[in-house]
């Protein structure tokens, strides 16, 4: 992993794409952002990442979702553990039940930008989103994926 924006800008394209997959696990996203280097600052990098996430076709979004653990499950991935640190142990059974209902309804993992949220807030958002139709939920998923990606881009370049 790079330890600065300058280091990220200097990486070969394959290495940059691998690094970017940690932020958003869509190969289309990684190719697009890596090809736009060099970036002068974090704002330009996150703007490019946001544009790339929002331009993803639904199969590319599903590819990205496949790398996200279920909310409330203990993850081996450090960023996911940190992001979900607000989940209280007593809420894990309710989140597991909510995850099952969500996946049954929409066919993919429930995605929420968990940073700064309590487990109660994550569960509340999950329950609210179960009422969404497919189109509305896809928009919310895209927004949440963009939020997560922006936060992870800063981590990627050590800011």
PDB file of N, CA, C and O in Angstrom, residues 45-82:
ATOM      1  N   UNK A  45      -8.329  13.531  -6.001  1.00  0.00           N
ATOM      2  CA  UNK A  45      -8.413  12.071  -5.967  1.00  0.00           C
ATOM      3  C   UNK A  45      -9.814  11.615  -5.571  1.00  0.00           C
ATOM      4  O   UNK A  45     -10.406  10.752  -6.230  1.00  0.00           O
ATOM      5  N   UNK A  46     -10.376  12.191  -4.519  1.00  0.00           N
ATOM      6  CA  UNK A  46     -11.703  11.758  -4.071  1.00  0.00           C
ATOM      7  C   UNK A  46     -12.786  12.164  -5.066  1.00  0.00           C
ATOM      8  O   UNK A  46     -13.767  11.440  -5.230  1.00  0.00           O
ATOM      9  N   UNK A  47     -12.609  13.288  -5.745  1.00  0.00           N
ATOM     10  CA  UNK A  47     -13.569  13.676  -6.783  1.00  0.00           C
ATOM     11  C   UNK A  47     -13.549  12.663  -7.925  1.00  0.00           C
ATOM     12  O   UNK A  47     -14.607  12.256  -8.438  1.00  0.00           O
ATOM     13  N   UNK A  48     -12.358  12.232  -8.328  1.00  0.00           N
ATOM     14  CA  UNK A  48     -12.247  11.229  -9.386  1.00  0.00           C
ATOM     15  C   UNK A  48     -12.863   9.902  -8.938  1.00  0.00           C
ATOM     16  O   UNK A  48     -13.554   9.228  -9.710  1.00  0.00           O
ATOM     17  N   UNK A  49     -12.629   9.532  -7.690  1.00  0.00           N
ATOM     18  CA  UNK A  49     -13.191   8.290  -7.156  1.00  0.00           C
ATOM     19  C   UNK A  49     -14.713   8.368  -7.108  1.00  0.00           C
ATOM     20  O   UNK A  49     -15.411   7.420  -7.482  1.00  0.00           O
ATOM     21  N   UNK A  50     -15.235   9.500  -6.667  1.00  0.00           N
ATOM     22  CA  UNK A  50     -16.685   9.674  -6.576  1.00  0.00           C
ATOM     23  C   UNK A  50     -17.321   9.574  -7.966  1.00  0.00           C
ATOM     24  O   UNK A  50     -18.329   8.887  -8.156  1.00  0.00           O
ATOM     25  N   UNK A  51     -16.722  10.233  -8.938  1.00  0.00           N
ATOM     26  CA  UNK A  51     -17.222  10.175 -10.312  1.00  0.00           C
ATOM     27  C   UNK A  51     -17.189   8.744 -10.832  1.00  0.00           C
ATOM     28  O   UNK A  51     -18.149   8.279 -11.468  1.00  0.00           O
ATOM     29  N   UNK A  52     -16.111   8.031 -10.556  1.00  0.00           N
ATOM     30  CA  UNK A  52     -15.977   6.651 -11.029  1.00  0.00           C
ATOM     31  C   UNK A  52     -17.008   5.731 -10.380  1.00  0.00           C
ATOM     32  O   UNK A  52     -17.598   4.879 -11.059  1.00  0.00           O
ATOM     33  N   UNK A  53     -17.244   5.888  -9.080  1.00  0.00           N
ATOM     34  CA  UNK A  53     -18.240   5.055  -8.392  1.00  0.00           C
ATOM     35  C   UNK A  53     -19.621   5.308  -8.979  1.00  0.00           C
ATOM     36  O   UNK A  53     -20.375   4.379  -9.275  1.00  0.00           O
ATOM     37  N   UNK A  54     -19.957   6.560  -9.163  1.00  0.00           N
ATOM     38  CA  UNK A  54     -21.299   6.902  -9.647  1.00  0.00           C
ATOM     39  C   UNK A  54     -21.522   6.504 -11.105  1.00  0.00           C
ATOM     40  O   UNK A  54     -22.665   6.393 -11.542  1.00  0.00           O
ATOM     41  N   UNK A  55     -20.445   6.247 -11.845  1.00  0.00           N
ATOM     42  CA  UNK A  55     -20.560   5.828 -13.243  1.00  0.00           C
ATOM     43  C   UNK A  55     -20.613   4.302 -13.402  1.00  0.00           C
ATOM     44  O   UNK A  55     -20.788   3.810 -14.512  1.00  0.00           O
ATOM     45  N   UNK A  56     -20.484   3.564 -12.308  1.00  0.00           N
ATOM     46  CA  UNK A  56     -20.472   2.107 -12.397  1.00  0.00           C
ATOM     47  C   UNK A  56     -21.820   1.566 -12.864  1.00  0.00           C
ATOM     48  O   UNK A  56     -22.875   2.039 -12.436  1.00  0.00           O
ATOM     49  N   UNK A  57     -21.760   0.568 -13.710  1.00  0.00           N
ATOM     50  CA  UNK A  57     -22.958  -0.180 -14.069  1.00  0.00           C
ATOM     51  C   UNK A  57     -23.307  -1.087 -12.892  1.00  0.00           C
ATOM     52  O   UNK A  57     -22.444  -1.412 -12.061  1.00  0.00           O
ATOM     53  N   UNK A  58     -24.569  -1.518 -12.817  1.00  0.00           N
ATOM     54  CA  UNK A  58     -25.008  -2.317 -11.674  1.00  0.00           C
ATOM     55  C   UNK A  58     -24.166  -3.580 -11.472  1.00  0.00           C
ATOM     56  O   UNK A  58     -23.809  -3.895 -10.323  1.00  0.00           O
ATOM     57  N   UNK A  59     -23.779  -4.328 -12.508  1.00  0.00           N
ATOM     58  CA  UNK A  59     -22.910  -5.497 -12.262  1.00  0.00           C
ATOM     59  C   UNK A  59     -21.580  -5.115 -11.591  1.00  0.00           C
ATOM     60  O   UNK A  59     -21.049  -5.879 -10.779  1.00  0.00           O
ATOM     61  N   UNK A  60     -21.055  -3.930 -11.904  1.00  0.00           N
ATOM     62  CA  UNK A  60     -19.821  -3.471 -11.260  1.00  0.00           C
ATOM     63  C   UNK A  60     -20.071  -3.112  -9.796  1.00  0.00           C
ATOM     64  O   UNK A  60     -19.213  -3.345  -8.931  1.00  0.00           O
ATOM     65  N   UNK A  61     -21.243  -2.563  -9.496  1.00  0.00           N
ATOM     66  CA  UNK A  61     -21.612  -2.287  -8.102  1.00  0.00           C
ATOM     67  C   UNK A  61     -21.713  -3.603  -7.338  1.00  0.00           C
ATOM     68  O   UNK A  61     -21.206  -3.718  -6.218  1.00  0.00           O
ATOM     69  N   UNK A  62     -22.352  -4.592  -7.934  1.00  0.00           N
ATOM     70  CA  UNK A  62     -22.458  -5.905  -7.287  1.00  0.00           C
ATOM     71  C   UNK A  62     -21.082  -6.511  -7.031  1.00  0.00           C
ATOM     72  O   UNK A  62     -20.862  -7.134  -5.979  1.00  0.00           O
ATOM     73  N   UNK A  63     -20.157  -6.320  -7.965  1.00  0.00           N
ATOM     74  CA  UNK A  63     -18.781  -6.789  -7.753  1.00  0.00           C
ATOM     75  C   UNK A  63     -18.191  -6.107  -6.522  1.00  0.00           C
ATOM     76  O   UNK A  63     -17.559  -6.763  -5.682  1.00  0.00           O
ATOM     77  N   UNK A  64     -18.396  -4.808  -6.400  1.00  0.00           N
ATOM     78  CA  UNK A  64     -17.883  -4.070  -5.235  1.00  0.00           C
ATOM     79  C   UNK A  64     -18.544  -4.559  -3.949  1.00  0.00           C
ATOM     80  O   UNK A  64     -17.875  -4.724  -2.917  1.00  0.00           O
ATOM     81  N   UNK A  65     -19.849  -4.798  -3.997  1.00  0.00           N
ATOM     82  CA  UNK A  65     -20.575  -5.252  -2.804  1.00  0.00           C
ATOM     83  C   UNK A  65     -20.080  -6.610  -2.320  1.00  0.00           C
ATOM     84  O   UNK A  65     -20.104  -6.890  -1.116  1.00  0.00           O
ATOM     85  N   UNK A  66     -19.625  -7.440  -3.242  1.00  0.00           N
ATOM     86  CA  UNK A  66     -19.188  -8.789  -2.867  1.00  0.00           C
ATOM     87  C   UNK A  66     -17.998  -8.768  -1.911  1.00  0.00           C
ATOM     88  O   UNK A  66     -17.736  -9.758  -1.225  1.00  0.00           O
ATOM     89  N   UNK A  67     -17.289  -7.660  -1.830  1.00  0.00           N
ATOM     90  CA  UNK A  67     -16.124  -7.562  -0.939  1.00  0.00           C
ATOM     91  C   UNK A  67     -16.488  -7.013   0.442  1.00  0.00           C
ATOM     92  O   UNK A  67     -15.640  -6.969   1.327  1.00  0.00           O
ATOM     93  N   UNK A  68     -17.742  -6.586   0.614  1.00  0.00           N
ATOM     94  CA  UNK A  68     -18.137  -6.002   1.896  1.00  0.00           C
ATOM     95  C   UNK A  68     -18.747  -7.058   2.800  1.00  0.00           C
ATOM     96  O   UNK A  68     -19.631  -7.808   2.388  1.00  0.00           O
ATOM     97  N   UNK A  69     -18.279  -7.114   4.046  1.00  0.00           N
ATOM     98  CA  UNK A  69     -18.886  -8.058   5.005  1.00  0.00           C
ATOM     99  C   UNK A  69     -20.279  -7.566   5.401  1.00  0.00           C
ATOM    100  O   UNK A  69     -20.602  -6.387   5.249  1.00  0.00           O
ATOM    101  N   UNK A  70     -21.071  -8.472   5.884  1.00  0.00           N
ATOM    102  CA  UNK A  70     -22.385  -8.087   6.394  1.00  0.00           C
ATOM    103  C   UNK A  70     -22.197  -7.203   7.625  1.00  0.00           C
ATOM    104  O   UNK A  70     -21.302  -7.429   8.433  1.00  0.00           O
ATOM    105  N   UNK A  71     -23.081  -6.226   7.753  1.00  0.00           N
ATOM    106  CA  UNK A  71     -23.054  -5.360   8.936  1.00  0.00           C
ATOM    107  C   UNK A  71     -23.326  -6.227  10.165  1.00  0.00           C
ATOM    108  O   UNK A  71     -24.272  -7.020  10.191  1.00  0.00           O
ATOM    109  N   UNK A  72     -22.464  -6.089  11.144  1.00  0.00           N
ATOM    110  CA  UNK A  72     -22.614  -6.840  12.385  1.00  0.00           C
ATOM    111  C   UNK A  72     -21.784  -8.104  12.443  1.00  0.00           C
ATOM    112  O   UNK A  72     -21.593  -8.661  13.518  1.00  0.00           O
ATOM    113  N   UNK A  73     -21.293  -8.578  11.298  1.00  0.00           N
ATOM    114  CA  UNK A  73     -20.412  -9.748  11.310  1.00  0.00           C
ATOM    115  C   UNK A  73     -18.984  -9.293  11.563  1.00  0.00           C
ATOM    116  O   UNK A  73     -18.578  -8.233  11.097  1.00  0.00           O
ATOM    117  N   UNK A  74     -18.248 -10.092  12.261  1.00  0.00           N
ATOM    118  CA  UNK A  74     -16.861  -9.749  12.542  1.00  0.00           C
ATOM    119  C   UNK A  74     -16.037  -9.985  11.277  1.00  0.00           C
ATOM    120  O   UNK A  74     -16.025 -11.067  10.728  1.00  0.00           O
ATOM    121  N   UNK A  75     -15.347  -8.942  10.851  1.00  0.00           N
ATOM    122  CA  UNK A  75     -14.579  -8.998   9.609  1.00  0.00           C
ATOM    123  C   UNK A  75     -13.099  -9.209   9.906  1.00  0.00           C
ATOM    124  O   UNK A  75     -12.587  -8.753  10.926  1.00  0.00           O
ATOM    125  N   UNK A  76     -12.414  -9.868   8.986  1.00  0.00           N
ATOM    126  CA  UNK A  76     -10.965 -10.016   9.081  1.00  0.00           C
ATOM    127  C   UNK A  76     -10.251  -8.788   8.527  1.00  0.00           C
ATOM    128  O   UNK A  76      -9.073  -8.593   8.759  1.00  0.00           O
ATOM    129  N   UNK A  77     -10.961  -7.972   7.756  1.00  0.00           N
ATOM    130  CA  UNK A  77     -10.388  -6.814   7.076  1.00  0.00           C
ATOM    131  C   UNK A  77     -10.364  -5.616   8.037  1.00  0.00           C
ATOM    132  O   UNK A  77     -11.381  -5.269   8.625  1.00  0.00           O
ATOM    133  N   UNK A  78      -9.196  -5.010   8.201  1.00  0.00           N
ATOM    134  CA  UNK A  78      -9.004  -3.961   9.203  1.00  0.00           C
ATOM    135  C   UNK A  78      -9.920  -2.762   8.987  1.00  0.00           C
ATOM    136  O   UNK A  78     -10.497  -2.242   9.952  1.00  0.00           O
ATOM    137  N   UNK A  79     -10.045  -2.289   7.748  1.00  0.00           N
ATOM    138  CA  UNK A  79     -10.885  -1.112   7.516  1.00  0.00           C
ATOM    139  C   UNK A  79     -12.338  -1.407   7.866  1.00  0.00           C
ATOM    140  O   UNK A  79     -13.007  -0.580   8.472  1.00  0.00           O
ATOM    141  N   UNK A  80     -12.842  -2.579   7.512  1.00  0.00           N
ATOM    142  CA  UNK A  80     -14.225  -2.934   7.836  1.00  0.00           C
ATOM    143  C   UNK A  80     -14.429  -3.038   9.341  1.00  0.00           C
ATOM    144  O   UNK A  80     -15.444  -2.578   9.869  1.00  0.00           O
ATOM    145  N   UNK A  81     -13.471  -3.628  10.050  1.00  0.00           N
ATOM    146  CA  UNK A  81     -13.570  -3.714  11.515  1.00  0.00           C
ATOM    147  C   UNK A  81     -13.655  -2.324  12.119  1.00  0.00           C
ATOM    148  O   UNK A  81     -14.475  -2.062  12.999  1.00  0.00           O
ATOM    149  N   UNK A  82     -12.798  -1.430  11.646  1.00  0.00           N
ATOM    150  CA  UNK A  82     -12.784  -0.063  12.155  1.00  0.00           C
ATOM    151  C   UNK A  82     -14.100   0.641  11.840  1.00  0.00           C
ATOM    152  O   UNK A  82     -14.683   1.301  12.698  1.00  0.00           O
TER     153      UNK A  82
END
